[in-house]
Short mmCIF file of C-alpha atoms in Angstrom, two decimals:
data_model
loop_
_atom_site.label_atom_id
_atom_site.label_comp_id
_atom_site.label_asym_id
_atom_site.label_seq_id
_atom_site.Cartn_x
_atom_site.Cartn_y
_atom_site.Cartn_z
CA MET M 1 30.21 -16.52 37.61
CA PHE M 2 29.26 -13.05 36.17
CA PRO M 3 28.72 -9.90 38.32
CA MET M 4 24.83 -8.53 38.68
CA SER M 5 26.03 -5.35 37.46
CA THR M 6 27.40 -6.78 34.03
CA THR M 7 24.30 -9.60 33.61
CA LEU M 8 21.78 -6.62 33.64
CA ARG M 9 23.99 -4.64 31.23
CA ARG M 10 23.92 -7.82 28.94
CA THR M 11 20.20 -8.56 29.58
CA GLY M 12 19.54 -4.56 28.94
CA THR M 13 21.78 -4.62 25.47
CA VAL M 14 19.93 -7.76 24.45
CA ALA M 15 16.40 -6.22 24.87
CA ALA M 16 17.55 -2.91 23.26
CA LEU M 17 19.03 -4.62 20.08
CA ALA M 18 15.68 -6.95 20.11
CA THR M 19 13.42 -3.64 20.19
CA ALA M 20 15.59 -1.94 17.66
CA GLY M 21 15.53 -4.66 14.87
CA LEU M 22 12.12 -5.47 15.45
CA LEU M 23 10.61 -1.73 15.15
CA THR M 24 13.03 -1.43 12.12
CA ALA M 25 11.76 -4.33 10.34
CA ALA M 26 8.38 -3.12 11.03
CA GLY M 27 9.25 0.18 10.09
CA ALA M 28 10.51 -0.65 6.73
CA ALA M 29 7.00 -2.62 5.92
CA PHE M 30 5.11 0.41 6.44
CA ALA M 31 7.31 2.91 4.57
CA HIS M 32 6.08 0.84 1.14
CA VAL M 33 3.48 2.68 -1.28
CA THR M 34 0.54 0.03 -1.05
CA VAL M 35 -2.79 -0.67 -2.67
CA HIS M 36 -5.87 -1.03 -0.03
CA PRO M 37 -7.73 -2.89 0.11
CA GLU M 38 -5.13 -5.68 -1.24
CA SER M 39 -7.80 -8.12 -2.69
CA TYR M 40 -10.62 -7.81 -5.05
CA ALA M 41 -12.76 -10.43 -6.61
CA LYS M 42 -12.03 -11.13 -10.52
CA GLY M 43 -14.33 -8.86 -12.56
CA ALA M 44 -15.34 -6.57 -9.64
CA THR M 45 -17.17 -3.36 -10.77
CA ASP M 46 -18.10 -0.22 -9.18
CA GLY M 47 -14.89 0.03 -6.60
CA LEU M 48 -12.54 1.99 -5.37
CA LEU M 49 -8.72 1.79 -4.97
CA SER M 50 -6.79 3.75 -2.46
CA PHE M 51 -3.02 4.45 -2.94
CA ARG M 52 -1.11 5.06 0.51
CA VAL M 53 1.96 6.96 0.18
CA PRO M 54 4.17 7.46 3.24
CA ASN M 55 6.76 9.65 3.28
CA GLU M 56 10.10 8.17 4.60
CA GLU M 57 12.78 10.90 4.09
CA ASP M 58 13.64 13.10 7.33
CA THR M 59 14.50 16.45 5.52
CA ALA M 60 12.43 16.02 2.13
CA SER M 61 8.78 16.20 1.34
CA THR M 62 7.14 13.83 -1.27
CA THR M 63 5.70 16.27 -4.43
CA LYS M 64 4.74 14.14 -7.00
CA VAL M 65 3.45 10.70 -7.02
CA GLN M 66 2.91 8.49 -10.19
CA VAL M 67 0.92 5.63 -10.63
CA PHE M 68 1.24 3.44 -13.57
CA LEU M 69 -1.98 0.94 -14.45
CA PRO M 70 -1.23 -2.18 -15.98
CA THR M 71 -2.18 -1.81 -19.60
CA ASP M 72 -1.91 -5.74 -20.43
CA HIS M 73 -4.83 -6.20 -18.24
CA PRO M 74 -6.36 -2.88 -18.30
CA VAL M 75 -8.43 -1.57 -15.45
CA LEU M 76 -11.88 -0.09 -17.12
CA GLY M 77 -13.66 2.86 -16.25
CA VAL M 78 -11.03 4.52 -14.12
CA LEU M 79 -11.97 7.96 -12.32
CA VAL M 80 -9.77 10.26 -9.80
CA THR M 81 -11.28 11.46 -6.32
CA PRO M 82 -10.29 14.92 -6.07
CA GLN M 83 -7.36 15.47 -3.26
CA GLU M 84 -7.24 18.89 -1.61
CA GLY M 85 -3.63 20.42 -2.48
CA TRP M 86 -3.41 17.94 -5.47
CA THR M 87 -3.61 18.05 -9.00
CA ALA M 88 -4.54 14.80 -11.15
CA LYS M 89 -3.03 14.38 -14.44
CA VAL M 90 -4.90 11.32 -16.11
CA THR M 91 -3.07 9.75 -19.03
CA THR M 92 -4.75 6.90 -21.47
CA ILE M 93 -3.91 4.77 -24.55
CA LYS M 94 -5.26 3.17 -26.75
CA LEU M 95 -5.85 -0.74 -26.39
CA LYS M 96 -3.83 -3.16 -28.69
CA LYS M 97 -7.04 -5.60 -28.28
CA PRO M 98 -10.55 -3.48 -27.70
CA ILE M 99 -12.65 -4.78 -24.73
CA LYS M 100 -16.52 -5.42 -25.18
CA THR M 101 -19.01 -4.67 -22.87
CA ASP M 102 -22.75 -4.71 -22.73
CA ASP M 103 -22.66 -0.78 -23.39
CA GLY M 104 -20.02 -1.01 -26.44
CA THR M 105 -16.64 -1.88 -27.25
CA ILE M 106 -13.95 -0.10 -25.23
CA THR M 107 -11.02 0.81 -26.99
CA ASP M 108 -8.47 2.83 -24.46
CA ALA M 109 -7.69 2.77 -21.04
CA VAL M 110 -6.43 4.87 -18.37
CA SER M 111 -2.21 4.13 -18.21
CA GLU M 112 -0.89 6.37 -15.70
CA ILE M 113 -2.14 8.94 -13.00
CA THR M 114 -0.07 11.58 -11.96
CA TRP M 115 -0.55 13.94 -8.62
CA THR M 116 1.42 17.03 -8.27
CA GLY M 117 1.20 20.20 -6.45
CA GLY M 118 0.50 19.10 -2.72
CA ARG M 119 3.23 18.18 0.02
CA ILE M 120 3.66 15.18 2.28
CA ARG M 121 5.92 15.75 5.07
CA HIS M 122 8.37 13.17 7.40
CA GLY M 123 5.79 11.42 9.54
CA GLN M 124 2.99 11.51 7.19
CA PHE M 125 1.11 9.80 4.35
CA GLN M 126 -1.33 10.50 1.62
CA ASP M 127 -4.14 8.35 0.54
CA PHE M 128 -4.81 8.80 -3.35
CA GLU M 129 -8.25 7.22 -4.43
CA VAL M 130 -9.27 5.74 -7.38
CA ALA M 131 -12.65 4.68 -8.51
CA PHE M 132 -13.01 2.05 -11.34
CA GLY M 133 -15.59 0.54 -13.02
CA GLN M 134 -14.61 -3.02 -13.79
CA LEU M 135 -11.42 -4.93 -12.96
CA PRO M 136 -9.86 -7.65 -15.39
CA ASP M 137 -11.23 -11.35 -14.75
CA ASP M 138 -8.05 -12.87 -16.67
CA THR M 139 -5.31 -12.44 -14.20
CA ASP M 140 -4.72 -13.28 -10.80
CA GLN M 141 -2.68 -9.88 -9.45
CA LEU M 142 -2.38 -6.26 -10.75
CA SER M 143 0.87 -4.84 -9.91
CA PHE M 144 0.76 -0.91 -10.03
CA LYS M 145 3.85 0.76 -10.52
CA THR M 146 4.75 3.87 -8.74
CA LEU M 147 7.13 6.62 -8.73
CA GLN M 148 7.30 8.73 -5.80
CA THR M 149 9.57 12.15 -5.97
CA TYR M 150 10.78 14.39 -3.23
CA SER M 151 11.35 17.87 -2.85
CA ASP M 152 14.93 17.28 -2.84
CA GLY M 153 14.96 15.51 -6.24
CA ASN M 154 15.32 11.94 -4.90
CA VAL M 155 12.84 9.65 -6.86
CA VAL M 156 12.05 6.21 -5.41
CA ARG M 157 11.23 3.66 -7.70
CA TRP M 158 8.37 1.47 -6.52
CA ILE M 159 8.54 -0.92 -9.34
CA GLU M 160 9.76 -4.28 -8.11
CA GLU M 161 7.33 -7.18 -8.41
CA PRO M 162 7.48 -10.25 -5.92
CA GLN M 163 8.27 -13.64 -7.03
CA LYS M 164 6.60 -16.93 -5.38
CA GLY M 165 8.74 -18.44 -2.85
CA ALA M 166 11.27 -15.13 -2.69
CA ALA M 167 11.58 -12.65 -0.10
CA GLU M 168 10.12 -9.61 -0.51
CA PRO M 169 11.98 -7.51 -2.91
CA GLU M 170 13.15 -3.80 -1.39
CA SER M 171 11.06 -1.60 -3.68
CA PRO M 172 7.43 -3.47 -4.25
CA ALA M 173 5.25 -2.15 -6.32
CA PRO M 174 1.82 -2.11 -4.94
CA ALA M 175 0.16 -5.42 -5.60
CA LEU M 176 -3.66 -6.14 -5.72
CA THR M 177 -4.56 -9.74 -5.68
CA LEU M 178 -7.84 -11.02 -7.71
CA THR M 179 -9.53 -13.99 -6.19
CA ALA M 180 -11.90 -16.06 -7.76
CA LYS M 181 -15.23 -14.73 -8.24
CA GLY M 182 -18.06 -16.45 -6.01
CA ALA M 183 -20.83 -18.13 -7.42
CA GLY M 184 -23.63 -15.78 -5.83
CA GLU M 185 -22.27 -12.13 -6.63
CA ASP M 186 -23.80 -10.29 -9.31
CA THR M 187 -22.10 -9.05 -12.58
CA SER M 188 -25.08 -7.18 -13.90
CA SER M 189 -23.46 -4.12 -13.19
CA ALA M 190 -20.15 -4.84 -15.02
CA GLY M 191 -21.08 -3.30 -18.68
CA THR M 192 -22.64 0.08 -17.65
CA ALA M 193 -19.37 0.35 -15.08
CA ALA M 194 -17.13 -0.21 -17.69
CA GLY M 195 -18.75 1.66 -20.31
CA THR M 196 -18.15 5.29 -18.33
CA GLY M 197 -14.47 5.37 -19.04
CA ALA M 198 -12.10 8.02 -17.72
CA SER M 199 -14.42 11.11 -18.66
CA GLY M 200 -17.48 9.60 -17.51
CA SER M 201 -20.33 11.86 -15.96
CA ASP M 202 -20.25 12.91 -12.28
CA SER M 203 -23.11 10.98 -11.32
CA SER M 204 -20.98 7.92 -12.48
CA ALA M 205 -18.12 8.88 -10.07
CA GLY M 206 -20.21 9.53 -7.40
CA SER M 207 -22.25 6.09 -7.70
CA SER M 208 -18.51 4.39 -7.96
CA SER M 209 -17.36 6.20 -4.74
CA SER M 210 -20.11 5.93 -2.76
CA ALA M 211 -20.25 1.94 -3.70
CA ALA M 212 -16.70 1.44 -2.21
CA LYS M 213 -16.78 4.29 0.66
CA GLU M 214 -17.26 2.04 3.49
CA SER M 215 -15.11 -0.78 2.03
CA THR M 216 -12.14 1.67 2.20
CA ALA M 217 -13.07 3.23 5.81
CA SER M 218 -13.20 -0.48 6.80
CA ASP M 219 -10.06 -1.65 5.53
CA LYS M 220 -7.97 1.45 7.02
CA SER M 221 -9.90 0.87 10.77
CA SER M 222 -8.76 -2.65 10.16
CA ASP M 223 -4.76 -1.47 8.85
CA SER M 224 -4.73 0.63 11.92
CA THR M 225 -6.00 -1.88 14.49
CA ALA M 226 -3.22 -4.13 12.96
CA ARG M 227 -0.64 -1.83 13.57
CA ALA M 228 -1.55 -1.46 17.07
CA LEU M 229 -1.96 -5.05 17.80
CA GLY M 230 1.78 -5.57 16.14
CA THR M 231 3.18 -2.50 18.05
CA ALA M 232 1.58 -4.04 21.27
CA GLY M 233 3.09 -7.50 20.51
CA LEU M 234 6.63 -5.99 19.74
CA ILE M 235 6.48 -4.46 23.41
CA VAL M 236 5.22 -7.76 25.10
CA GLY M 237 8.11 -9.39 23.40
CA VAL M 238 10.63 -7.01 24.58
CA LEU M 239 9.44 -6.82 28.35
CA GLY M 240 9.47 -10.64 28.21
CA LEU M 241 13.24 -10.89 27.23
CA ILE M 242 13.93 -8.21 30.11
CA ALA M 243 11.70 -10.11 32.37
CA ALA M 244 13.46 -13.42 31.55
CA GLY M 245 17.21 -11.54 32.34
CA PHE M 246 15.63 -10.49 35.76
CA ALA M 247 14.80 -14.05 36.38
CA VAL M 248 18.46 -15.40 35.78
CA VAL M 249 19.80 -12.60 37.74
CA ARG M 250 17.65 -13.48 40.94
CA VAL M 251 18.45 -17.06 40.56
CA ARG M 252 22.50 -16.40 40.29
CA SER M 253 22.06 -14.09 43.05
CA ALA M 254 20.34 -16.98 45.33
CA ARG M 255 23.08 -19.40 44.32
CA SER M 256 25.64 -17.15 45.67
#
């Protein structure tokens, strides 16, 4: 029979290892660059995407973020929301196949947005918001490959695309799922939104941002709640392991 002190030490070790493993897994998931919300309806119009960039380095700050938008399924009418302390550079390309809308034919689209000038320090994150006029309706998912540059020169490439049935890659690209559009949803604003382009008017940008601010705020609140519940679940699980260990000790002591 094991001495009580030995059993307690082993119980404490198991609990500590379980806690470390669970928190490490949770921390790794939170450290990824992600896009919010995680899904939109195909062909959605006048919305907002928020790219969340956390800093995972202990001794360096994030000083540059590059988000590459898909060009095979272009996002139309892209407008960048100003971020205090950051300067955004928008790059556009000519589309191989022009897209016809109610307001005319779109021949170019935004292919890259680069933010510089600011800093994301250890333990912090930054949301970079982008308004769009219209999402594509001919694909089920959009991947936004992202490069994150640190003050020490290190560059993290969030460019890996997940494969069906496979484990999540180590450096996944932010991915937006496009769902089937409901029969009752209105598409009347698609042409107007798509025609704004990257250099559209300020009024169009304000309309896009205000239309989606509530959705983004709700998404951030849900994300924070989910993290809080996840952390609480981890703590409850660890406490359960410790309680089980003490129960074993009590039984063995009684038998002695």
